[in-house]
PDB file of C-alpha atoms in Angstrom:
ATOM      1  CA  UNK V   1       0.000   0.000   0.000  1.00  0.00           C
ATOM      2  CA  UNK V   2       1.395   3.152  -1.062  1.00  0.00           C
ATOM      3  CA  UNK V   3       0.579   6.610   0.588  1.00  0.00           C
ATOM      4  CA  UNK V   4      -0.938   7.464   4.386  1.00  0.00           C
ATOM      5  CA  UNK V   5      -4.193   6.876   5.891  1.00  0.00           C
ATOM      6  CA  UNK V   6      -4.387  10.408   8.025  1.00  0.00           C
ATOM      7  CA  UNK V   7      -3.742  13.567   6.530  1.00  0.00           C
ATOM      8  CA  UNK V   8      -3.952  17.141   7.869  1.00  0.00           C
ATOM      9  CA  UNK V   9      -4.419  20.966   6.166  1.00  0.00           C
ATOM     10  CA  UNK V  10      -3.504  23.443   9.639  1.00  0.00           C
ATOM     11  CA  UNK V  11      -4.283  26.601   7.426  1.00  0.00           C
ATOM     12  CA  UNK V  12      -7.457  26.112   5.614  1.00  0.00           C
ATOM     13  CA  UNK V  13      -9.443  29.838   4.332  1.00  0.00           C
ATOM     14  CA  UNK V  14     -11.730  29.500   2.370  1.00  0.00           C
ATOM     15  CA  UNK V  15     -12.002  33.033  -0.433  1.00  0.00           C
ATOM     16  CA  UNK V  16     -14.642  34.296  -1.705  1.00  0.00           C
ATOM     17  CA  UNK V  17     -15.778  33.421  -5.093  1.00  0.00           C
ATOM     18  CA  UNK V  18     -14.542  36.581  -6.623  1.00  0.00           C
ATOM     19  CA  UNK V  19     -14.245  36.180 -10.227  1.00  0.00           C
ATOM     20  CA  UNK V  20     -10.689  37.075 -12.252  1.00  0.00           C
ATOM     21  CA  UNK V  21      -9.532  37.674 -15.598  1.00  0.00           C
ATOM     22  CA  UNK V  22      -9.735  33.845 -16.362  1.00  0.00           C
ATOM     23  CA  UNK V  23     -10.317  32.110 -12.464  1.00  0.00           C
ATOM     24  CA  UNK V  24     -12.397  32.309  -9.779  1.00  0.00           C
ATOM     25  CA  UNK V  25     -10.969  32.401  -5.867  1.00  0.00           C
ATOM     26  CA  UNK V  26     -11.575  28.956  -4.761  1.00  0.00           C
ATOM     27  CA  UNK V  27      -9.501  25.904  -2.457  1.00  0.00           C
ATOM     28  CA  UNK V  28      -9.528  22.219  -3.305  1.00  0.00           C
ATOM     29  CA  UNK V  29      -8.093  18.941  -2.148  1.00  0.00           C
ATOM     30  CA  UNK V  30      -6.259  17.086  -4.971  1.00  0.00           C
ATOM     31  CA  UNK V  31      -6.062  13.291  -3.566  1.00  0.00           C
ATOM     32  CA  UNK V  32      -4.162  10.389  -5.009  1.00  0.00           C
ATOM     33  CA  UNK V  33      -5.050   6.994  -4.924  1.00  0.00           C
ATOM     34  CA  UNK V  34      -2.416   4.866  -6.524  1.00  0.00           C
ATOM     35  CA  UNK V  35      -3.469   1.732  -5.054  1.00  0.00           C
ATOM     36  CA  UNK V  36      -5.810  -0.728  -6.555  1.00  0.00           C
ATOM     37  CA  UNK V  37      -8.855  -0.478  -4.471  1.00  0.00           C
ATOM     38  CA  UNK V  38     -11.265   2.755  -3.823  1.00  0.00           C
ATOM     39  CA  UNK V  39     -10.735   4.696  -0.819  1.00  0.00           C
ATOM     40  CA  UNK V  40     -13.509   5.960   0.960  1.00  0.00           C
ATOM     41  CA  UNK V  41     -12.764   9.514   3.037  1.00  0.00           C
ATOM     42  CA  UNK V  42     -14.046  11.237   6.205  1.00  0.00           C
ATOM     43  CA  UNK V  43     -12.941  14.722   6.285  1.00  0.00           C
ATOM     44  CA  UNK V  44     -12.954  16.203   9.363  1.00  0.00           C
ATOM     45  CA  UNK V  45     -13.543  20.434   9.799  1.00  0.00           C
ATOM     46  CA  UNK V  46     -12.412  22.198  12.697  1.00  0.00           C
ATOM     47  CA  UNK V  47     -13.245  25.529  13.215  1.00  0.00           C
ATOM     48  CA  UNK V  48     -11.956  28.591  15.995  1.00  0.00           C
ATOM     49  CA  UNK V  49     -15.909  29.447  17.354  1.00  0.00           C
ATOM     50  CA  UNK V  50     -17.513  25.915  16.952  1.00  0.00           C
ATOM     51  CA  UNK V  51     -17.367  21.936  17.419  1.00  0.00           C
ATOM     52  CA  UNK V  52     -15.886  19.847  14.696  1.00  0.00           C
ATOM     53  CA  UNK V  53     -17.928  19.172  11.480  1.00  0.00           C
ATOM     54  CA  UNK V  54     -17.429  15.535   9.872  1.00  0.00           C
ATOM     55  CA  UNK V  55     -18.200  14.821   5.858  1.00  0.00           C
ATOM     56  CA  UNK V  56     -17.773  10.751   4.547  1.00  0.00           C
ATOM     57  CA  UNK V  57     -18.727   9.090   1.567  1.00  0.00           C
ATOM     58  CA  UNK V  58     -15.955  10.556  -0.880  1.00  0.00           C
ATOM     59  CA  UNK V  59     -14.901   8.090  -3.012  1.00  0.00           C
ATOM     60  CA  UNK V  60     -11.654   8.164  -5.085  1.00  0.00           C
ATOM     61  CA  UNK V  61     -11.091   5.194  -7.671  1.00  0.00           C
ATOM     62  CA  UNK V  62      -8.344   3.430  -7.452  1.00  0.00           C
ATOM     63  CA  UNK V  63      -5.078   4.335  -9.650  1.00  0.00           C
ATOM     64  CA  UNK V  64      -6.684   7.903 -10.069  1.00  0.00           C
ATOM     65  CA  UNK V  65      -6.225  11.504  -9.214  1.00  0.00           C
ATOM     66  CA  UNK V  66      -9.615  13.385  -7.508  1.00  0.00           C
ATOM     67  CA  UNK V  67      -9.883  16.958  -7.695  1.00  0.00           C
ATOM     68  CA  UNK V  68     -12.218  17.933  -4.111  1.00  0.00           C
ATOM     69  CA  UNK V  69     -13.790  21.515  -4.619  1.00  0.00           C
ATOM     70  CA  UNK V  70     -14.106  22.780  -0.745  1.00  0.00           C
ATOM     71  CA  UNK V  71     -16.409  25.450  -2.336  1.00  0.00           C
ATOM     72  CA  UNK V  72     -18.545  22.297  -4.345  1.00  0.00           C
ATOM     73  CA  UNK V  73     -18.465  19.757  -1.465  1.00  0.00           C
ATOM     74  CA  UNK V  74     -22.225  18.580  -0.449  1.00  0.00           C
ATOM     75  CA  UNK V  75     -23.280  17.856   3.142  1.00  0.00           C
ATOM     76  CA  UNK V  76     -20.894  20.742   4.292  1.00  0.00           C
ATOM     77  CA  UNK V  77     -21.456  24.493   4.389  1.00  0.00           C
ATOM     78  CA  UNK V  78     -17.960  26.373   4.295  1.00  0.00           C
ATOM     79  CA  UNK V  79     -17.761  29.839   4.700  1.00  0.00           C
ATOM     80  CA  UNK V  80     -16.054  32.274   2.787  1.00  0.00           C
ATOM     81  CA  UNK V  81     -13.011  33.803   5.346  1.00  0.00           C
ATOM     82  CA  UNK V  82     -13.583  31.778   7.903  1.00  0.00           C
ATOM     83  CA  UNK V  83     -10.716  29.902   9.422  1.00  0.00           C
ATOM     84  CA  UNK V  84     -10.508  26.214   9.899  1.00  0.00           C
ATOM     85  CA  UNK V  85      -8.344  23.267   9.541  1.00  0.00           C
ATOM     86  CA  UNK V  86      -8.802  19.826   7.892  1.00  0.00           C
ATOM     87  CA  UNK V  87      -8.034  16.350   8.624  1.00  0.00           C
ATOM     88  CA  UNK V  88      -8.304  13.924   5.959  1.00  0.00           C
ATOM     89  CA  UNK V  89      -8.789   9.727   6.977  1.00  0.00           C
ATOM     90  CA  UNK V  90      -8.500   7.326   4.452  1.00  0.00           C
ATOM     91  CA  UNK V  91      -9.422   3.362   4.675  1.00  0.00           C
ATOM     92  CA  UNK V  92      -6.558   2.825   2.123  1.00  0.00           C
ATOM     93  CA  UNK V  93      -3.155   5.003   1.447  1.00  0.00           C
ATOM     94  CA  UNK V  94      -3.346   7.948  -0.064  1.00  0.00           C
ATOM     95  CA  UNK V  95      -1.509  11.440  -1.007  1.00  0.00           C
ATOM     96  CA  UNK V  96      -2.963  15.163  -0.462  1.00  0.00           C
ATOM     97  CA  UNK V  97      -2.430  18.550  -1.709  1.00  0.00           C
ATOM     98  CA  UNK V  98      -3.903  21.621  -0.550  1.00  0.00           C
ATOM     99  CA  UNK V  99      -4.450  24.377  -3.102  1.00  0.00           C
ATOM    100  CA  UNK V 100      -5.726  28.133  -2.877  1.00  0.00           C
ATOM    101  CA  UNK V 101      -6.626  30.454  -6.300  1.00  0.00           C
ATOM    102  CA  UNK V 102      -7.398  33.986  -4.627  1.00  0.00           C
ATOM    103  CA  UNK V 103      -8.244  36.413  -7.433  1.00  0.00           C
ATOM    104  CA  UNK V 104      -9.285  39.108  -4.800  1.00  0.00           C
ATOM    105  CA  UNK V 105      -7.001  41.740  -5.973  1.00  0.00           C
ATOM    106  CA  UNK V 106      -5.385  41.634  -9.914  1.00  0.00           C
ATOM    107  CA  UNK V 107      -1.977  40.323  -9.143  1.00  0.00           C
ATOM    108  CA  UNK V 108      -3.984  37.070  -7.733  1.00  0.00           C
ATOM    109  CA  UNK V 109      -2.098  34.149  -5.424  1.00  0.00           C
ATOM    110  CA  UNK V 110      -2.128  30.929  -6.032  1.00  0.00           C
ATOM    111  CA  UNK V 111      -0.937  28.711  -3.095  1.00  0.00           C
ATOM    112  CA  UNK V 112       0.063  24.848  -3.052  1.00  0.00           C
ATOM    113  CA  UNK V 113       0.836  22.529  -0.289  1.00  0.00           C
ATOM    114  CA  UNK V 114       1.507  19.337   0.360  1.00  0.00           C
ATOM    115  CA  UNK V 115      -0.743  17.831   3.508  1.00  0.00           C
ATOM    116  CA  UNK V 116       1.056  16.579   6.421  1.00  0.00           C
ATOM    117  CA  UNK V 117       0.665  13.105   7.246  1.00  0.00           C
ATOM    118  CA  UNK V 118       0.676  10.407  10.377  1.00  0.00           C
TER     119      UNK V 118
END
């Protein structure tokens, strides 16, 4: 089994939707799966004012690459500027990046990260 079952994003804000040249501000999860069978996640939310939030049931196939939209994820409301961290569990290995587009001002930031993992 390649990859780690526990993963963690300690910085997670999420930007308004403001709309660029070409992009629009958003954050997503890019997960990678290079083992032969599914894995099945439970992300966990914490926030600064409020208990922990918990989202299952994403799938990613096996031997594939999922793009998770934090902005597009059902079950979950995220606010826009709102601090709060992430822990991702897998029931097989896996590997995650962290990404941030903000286009809030012209000269826009992109922002990549790899997770930290158990």
């Amino acid at each position: 089994m390649a990859g780690k079952k526990i993963w963690w994003i300690p910085d997670g804000d999420l930007p308004e939707p403001i709309e660029g040249d070409r992009f629009i501000s958003h954050e997503s999860l890019m997960v990678l799966n290079p083992n032969d069978q599914p894995a099945e996640l439970v992300l966990t939310f914490y926030w600064t004012d409020r208990a922990p939030d918990l989202l299952s049931g994403i799938v990613v196939d096996p031997e594939r690459v999922r793009c998770i939209r934090i902005d597009q994820l059902d079950g979950i409301d995220v606010p826009y500027r709102t601090q709060y961290a992430l822990k991702i569990e897998s029931d097989t290995g896996i590997f995650v990046q962290y990404g941030r587009l903000d286009t809030a001002q012209p000269n826009f930031a992109i922002e990549g990260i790899m997770g930290i993992s158990e």
